[in-house]
Coordinates of C-alpha atoms and ligand atoms in Angstrom, one line a residue:
M71 CA 0.0 0.0 0.0
A72 CA 1.4 3.4 -1.0
G73 CA 1.8 5.8 1.9
A74 CA 2.7 9.4 2.5
V75 CA 5.2 9.5 5.5
G76 CA 5.8 12.5 7.7
I77 CA 9.0 12.8 9.8
V78 CA 8.7 14.9 12.9
G79 CA 12.2 15.9 14.2
C80 CA 13.5 15.5 10.7
A81 CA 16.8 17.2 11.4
G82 CA 17.7 14.9 14.3
R83 CA 20.2 12.0 14.1
M84 CA 17.3 9.5 13.5
G85 CA 15.2 12.0 11.7
R86 CA 17.8 12.6 8.9
M87 CA 18.3 8.9 8.5
L88 CA 14.5 8.4 8.2
V89 CA 14.1 11.2 5.6
Q90 CA 16.8 9.5 3.5
M91 CA 15.3 6.0 3.9
V92 CA 11.8 7.1 3.0
L93 CA 13.1 8.9 -0.1
E94 CA 14.9 5.7 -1.1
T95 CA 11.9 3.3 -0.4
D96 CA 9.7 2.3 -3.2
G97 CA 6.0 2.6 -2.4
L98 CA 6.5 5.4 0.2
T99 CA 6.5 9.1 -0.4
L100 CA 7.7 11.8 1.9
A101 CA 4.8 14.0 3.0
G102 CA 7.1 16.5 4.9
G103 CA 9.2 17.1 8.0
T104 CA 9.1 19.3 11.0
E105 CA 11.4 20.8 13.6
P106 CA 10.5 23.1 16.5
A107 CA 10.3 26.9 16.2
G108 CA 13.8 28.4 16.3
S109 CA 15.5 25.3 14.7
D110 CA 18.3 26.2 12.1
A111 CA 16.8 23.5 9.8
L112 CA 13.5 25.4 9.2
G113 CA 13.1 26.5 5.6
Q114 CA 15.7 24.0 4.3
D115 CA 14.8 21.7 1.5
L116 CA 14.3 18.1 2.9
G117 CA 16.4 16.6 0.1
A118 CA 19.3 19.0 0.7
L119 CA 19.0 18.3 4.4
V120 CA 20.2 14.7 3.8
G121 CA 22.6 15.5 1.1
F122 CA 20.3 14.7 -1.8
A123 CA 19.0 16.9 -4.6
D124 CA 16.2 19.3 -3.7
I125 CA 12.7 17.7 -3.6
G126 CA 10.7 21.0 -3.3
I127 CA 9.5 20.3 0.3
T128 CA 10.9 22.4 3.1
V129 CA 11.2 21.8 6.8
T130 CA 8.5 23.6 8.8
D131 CA 7.3 23.9 12.4
D132 CA 3.7 23.3 11.4
A133 CA 3.1 19.8 12.8
A134 CA -0.7 20.1 12.4
A135 CA -0.3 20.7 8.6
L136 CA 2.0 17.6 8.4
F137 CA -0.5 15.4 10.2
A138 CA -3.2 16.6 7.9
V139 CA -1.5 15.4 4.7
A140 CA 0.5 12.3 6.0
D141 CA -0.9 8.8 6.2
V142 CA 1.7 7.9 8.9
V143 CA 4.1 10.0 10.9
I144 CA 7.4 8.7 12.3
D145 CA 8.4 10.3 15.6
F146 CA 11.9 10.1 17.1
T147 CA 11.9 13.4 19.1
I148 CA 11.5 14.2 22.8
P149 CA 8.7 13.0 25.1
E150 CA 6.9 16.4 25.3
A151 CA 6.8 16.7 21.5
T152 CA 5.6 13.1 21.1
V153 CA 2.7 13.7 23.4
Q154 CA 1.6 16.7 21.3
H155 CA 2.0 14.7 18.1
A156 CA -0.1 11.9 19.5
R157 CA -3.0 14.4 20.0
L158 CA -2.6 15.6 16.4
A159 CA -2.6 12.0 15.2
V160 CA -6.1 11.6 16.7
A161 CA -7.3 15.0 15.4
H162 CA -6.2 14.1 11.8
N163 CA -6.7 10.3 11.9
T164 CA -3.0 9.7 11.1
A165 CA -1.2 6.5 12.1
M166 CA 2.1 6.8 14.0
V167 CA 5.4 5.1 14.6
I168 CA 7.0 6.3 17.8
G169 CA 10.7 5.6 18.7
T170 CA 11.1 8.4 21.3
T171 CA 12.3 7.0 24.6
G172 CA 12.0 8.2 28.2
L173 CA 8.3 8.9 28.4
A174 CA 6.9 9.4 31.9
P175 CA 3.8 7.3 32.9
D176 CA 1.4 10.3 32.3
Q177 CA 2.9 10.8 28.9
Q178 CA 2.6 7.1 28.1
A179 CA -1.1 7.3 29.2
V180 CA -1.7 10.0 26.5
L181 CA -0.3 7.5 23.8
A182 CA -2.5 4.7 25.2
D183 CA -5.6 7.0 24.9
A184 CA -4.6 8.1 21.3
A185 CA -4.2 4.4 20.3
Q186 CA -7.9 3.9 21.0
H187 CA -8.5 6.1 17.9
V188 CA -5.5 5.5 15.6
A189 CA -2.9 2.8 15.0
I190 CA 0.4 3.4 16.8
V191 CA 3.6 1.3 16.8
Q192 CA 5.8 2.1 19.8
A193 CA 9.2 0.5 20.5
A194 CA 12.2 1.6 22.5
N195 CA 14.4 -0.4 20.1
M196 CA 13.1 -0.7 16.5
S197 CA 15.8 -3.0 15.4
V198 CA 14.4 -6.2 13.8
G199 CA 17.3 -8.2 15.2
V200 CA 16.9 -7.1 18.8
T201 CA 13.1 -7.7 18.6
V202 CA 13.8 -11.3 17.4
L203 CA 16.4 -11.7 20.1
E204 CA 13.9 -10.6 22.8
S205 CA 11.4 -13.1 21.6
L206 CA 14.0 -16.0 21.6
V207 CA 15.2 -15.0 25.1
Q208 CA 11.7 -15.1 26.5
R209 CA 11.0 -18.5 24.9
L210 CA 14.3 -20.0 26.1
A211 CA 13.9 -18.6 29.6
G212 CA 10.5 -20.3 29.8
V213 CA 11.9 -23.7 28.6
L214 CA 15.1 -23.8 30.7
D215 CA 14.4 -23.9 34.5
E216 CA 16.3 -22.2 37.3
D217 CA 19.1 -24.7 37.1
T218 CA 20.2 -22.5 34.1
D219 CA 21.8 -19.2 35.1
I220 CA 20.9 -16.2 32.9
E221 CA 23.5 -13.5 32.5
I222 CA 23.3 -10.5 30.1
V223 CA 26.4 -8.8 28.9
E224 CA 26.4 -5.5 26.9
M225 CA 29.0 -3.3 25.5
H226 CA 28.7 0.3 24.2
H227 CA 30.9 3.2 23.3
G228 CA 32.6 5.1 26.0
A229 CA 30.4 8.2 25.8
K230 CA 27.3 6.3 27.0
I231 CA 26.1 7.8 30.2
D232 CA 23.7 5.1 31.6
A233 CA 24.1 1.4 32.4
P234 CA 22.9 -1.2 31.8
S235 CA 21.6 -0.2 28.4
G236 CA 17.8 0.1 27.9
T237 CA 18.1 -2.8 25.5
A238 CA 19.8 -5.0 28.1
L239 CA 17.0 -4.2 30.5
T240 CA 14.4 -5.1 27.9
L241 CA 16.2 -8.4 27.3
G242 CA 16.3 -8.9 31.1
K243 CA 12.5 -8.3 31.2
A244 CA 12.0 -10.8 28.4
A245 CA 13.9 -13.4 30.4
A246 CA 11.9 -12.5 33.5
V247 CA 8.6 -12.8 31.7
G248 CA 9.7 -16.2 30.3
R249 CA 10.4 -17.4 33.8
D250 CA 7.3 -15.7 35.3
V251 CA 9.3 -13.7 37.8
S252 CA 9.8 -9.9 38.2
L253 CA 13.1 -8.4 37.0
D254 CA 13.0 -6.0 40.0
E255 CA 13.3 -9.1 42.3
A256 CA 15.5 -11.3 40.1
G257 CA 17.9 -8.8 38.6
V258 CA 21.5 -8.5 39.9
F259 CA 23.0 -5.3 38.6
T260 CA 26.3 -5.0 40.5
R261 CA 29.0 -7.4 41.8
H262 CA 32.0 -6.2 43.7
G263 CA 34.1 -7.7 46.4
R264 CA 32.9 -10.7 48.5
T265 CA 29.6 -11.3 46.8
G266 CA 29.0 -14.8 47.9
A267 CA 27.8 -17.6 45.5
R268 CA 25.4 -16.7 42.7
A269 CA 21.8 -17.0 43.9
R270 CA 19.6 -19.5 42.0
G271 CA 17.1 -17.9 39.7
T272 CA 18.8 -14.5 39.5
I273 CA 19.3 -12.6 36.2
G274 CA 22.8 -11.0 36.2
F275 CA 23.9 -7.9 34.2
A276 CA 27.4 -6.7 33.2
A277 CA 28.1 -3.5 31.3
L278 CA 31.4 -2.9 29.3
R279 CA 32.3 0.5 27.9
G280 CA 34.8 1.5 25.3
G281 CA 35.7 2.7 21.9
D282 CA 33.0 3.3 19.3
V283 CA 30.9 0.2 19.9
V284 CA 27.3 1.0 18.7
G285 CA 25.7 -1.7 20.8
D286 CA 26.5 -5.4 21.5
H287 CA 24.3 -7.6 23.7
T288 CA 24.8 -11.3 24.7
V289 CA 22.4 -13.3 26.7
I290 CA 24.0 -16.4 28.3
F291 CA 22.1 -19.4 29.5
A292 CA 24.6 -21.4 31.6
S293 CA 24.0 -24.7 33.3
Q294 CA 26.1 -27.6 34.5
G295 CA 27.8 -29.0 31.4
E296 CA 26.4 -26.7 28.7
R297 CA 25.9 -23.1 27.7
I298 CA 23.8 -21.3 25.1
E299 CA 24.8 -17.7 24.1
L300 CA 22.6 -15.5 22.0
T301 CA 24.4 -12.4 20.6
H302 CA 23.2 -9.3 18.7
K303 CA 25.8 -6.8 17.4
A304 CA 24.7 -3.4 16.0
S305 CA 27.2 -1.8 13.8
S306 CA 25.0 1.1 12.5
R307 CA 22.1 3.1 13.8
T308 CA 20.4 2.5 10.4
I309 CA 18.9 -0.7 11.9
F310 CA 16.5 1.5 13.9
A311 CA 15.5 3.6 10.9
K312 CA 15.0 0.4 8.8
G313 CA 12.8 -1.1 11.6
A314 CA 10.8 2.2 11.8
V315 CA 10.1 2.3 8.1
R316 CA 9.1 -1.4 8.2
A317 CA 6.7 -0.5 11.0
A318 CA 5.3 2.5 9.1
R319 CA 4.4 0.3 6.1
W320 CA 2.8 -2.2 8.4
V321 CA 0.8 0.2 10.6
L322 CA -0.9 1.8 7.5
T323 CA -3.2 -1.2 7.3
Q324 CA -3.9 -1.7 11.0
P325 CA -7.0 -0.8 13.0
P326 CA -6.5 1.5 16.1
G327 CA -4.3 0.0 18.8
L328 CA -1.0 0.3 20.5
Y329 CA 1.4 -2.1 18.8
S330 CA 5.0 -3.2 19.4
M331 CA 7.7 -4.3 17.0
H332 CA 6.7 -7.9 18.0
D333 CA 3.3 -7.2 16.4
V334 CA 5.0 -5.8 13.3
L335 CA 7.1 -8.9 12.9
G336 CA 4.2 -11.3 13.6
L337 CA 6.0 -12.6 16.8
T338 CA 3.0 -12.2 19.1
A339 CA 0.6 -14.6 17.4
Ligands
LIG533 P1 18.3 14.0 18.3 O1 18.4 15.0 19.4 O2 19.4 13.9 17.3 O3 16.9 14.4 17.4 C1 15.7 14.8 18.0 C2 15.1 15.8 17.1 O4 13.8 16.1 17.5 C3 15.9 17.1 17.1 O5 16.2 17.5 15.7 C4 14.9 18.1 17.7 O6 15.1 19.4 17.2 C5 13.6 17.5 17.3 N1 12.4 18.0 18.1 C6 12.4 18.3 19.4 N2 11.1 18.8 19.7 C7 10.4 18.8 18.5 C8 9.1 19.3 18.1 N3 8.3 19.8 19.0 N4 8.8 19.1 16.9 C9 9.6 18.6 15.9 N5 10.8 18.2 16.2 C10 11.3 18.3 17.5 O7 18.0 12.6 18.9 P2 18.0 11.2 18.3 O8 19.3 10.5 18.5 O9 17.5 11.2 16.8 O10 16.9 10.4 19.1 C11 15.6 10.9 19.3 C12 14.8 10.0 20.2 O11 14.7 8.6 19.6 C13 15.4 9.8 21.6 O12 14.3 9.6 22.5 C14 16.1 8.4 21.4 O13 16.3 7.8 22.7 C15 15.2 7.7 20.6 N6 15.8 6.6 19.8 C16 15.0 5.5 19.7 C17 15.5 4.4 19.0 C18 14.5 3.2 18.8 O14 14.9 2.2 18.2 N7 13.3 3.3 19.3 C19 16.7 4.4 18.3 C20 17.5 5.6 18.4 C21 17.0 6.7 19.2

């Protein structure tokens, strides 16, 4: 199905990648892009913004006008903006794909309300590979009992300011769901000094930092005599944009609801 895609936050790191990817994707057209008032990008041609030839559509701060003409809007901005955009999606009956992270519970509630009227895909990690890994981890954790120790190791570039990564936590949650336990109770986030033996049923985390690593995650299932290791390595942020564009195509044909990347990939059936 052909679709006109709007990109809010089009001059951001993800926004630029998305503009480029939509322009290069058959069957999708670019409806426009927005940035907030005061942004240097306002008035620039969207093609030129990503190093392509001019396409005759400029960056504006008029999000309402974009929602009025787009079939689906992709949002990788900031939580405050995403909430406003979700309200516009309802007003203009426009589907959304939301990658913005860090929404507070009241902001998340606005998205849930909006999803009663329009179709929204929301995921903290839009990578197809990570979504598949989560699904595998949940399934394995359910099959292997607590004789199997689960450890999650992640590595990111040295400039990352939080640990463990959001994706490592998501993988930990998937393991906890598979085991029918709560990550708050089962998670072990630090080990230093005389820690004592590993407690049965815990899910351990280790975070490594260095260099320019985009994001590596390994989930280890270790038992007496054997070990399974599942690893995902990201070498480019384009995986998030690719997943978001795949979600945009998918959401165009969906009824109202709040969907995840698992739904997009058919992993929830
Ligand atoms: P960024 O700061 O480079 O880009 C954000 C853009 O949004 C900026 O250009 C900013 O001007 C714009 N913006 C802010 N308010 C706006 C408004 N009201 N209207 C229009 N544009 C507005 O950040 P980024 O690295 O592109 O990440 C953006 C968000 O996406 C973050 O929350 C990040 O954590 C998240 N993210 C999610 C995934 C995923 O897979 N879900 C992947 C990467 C990043």
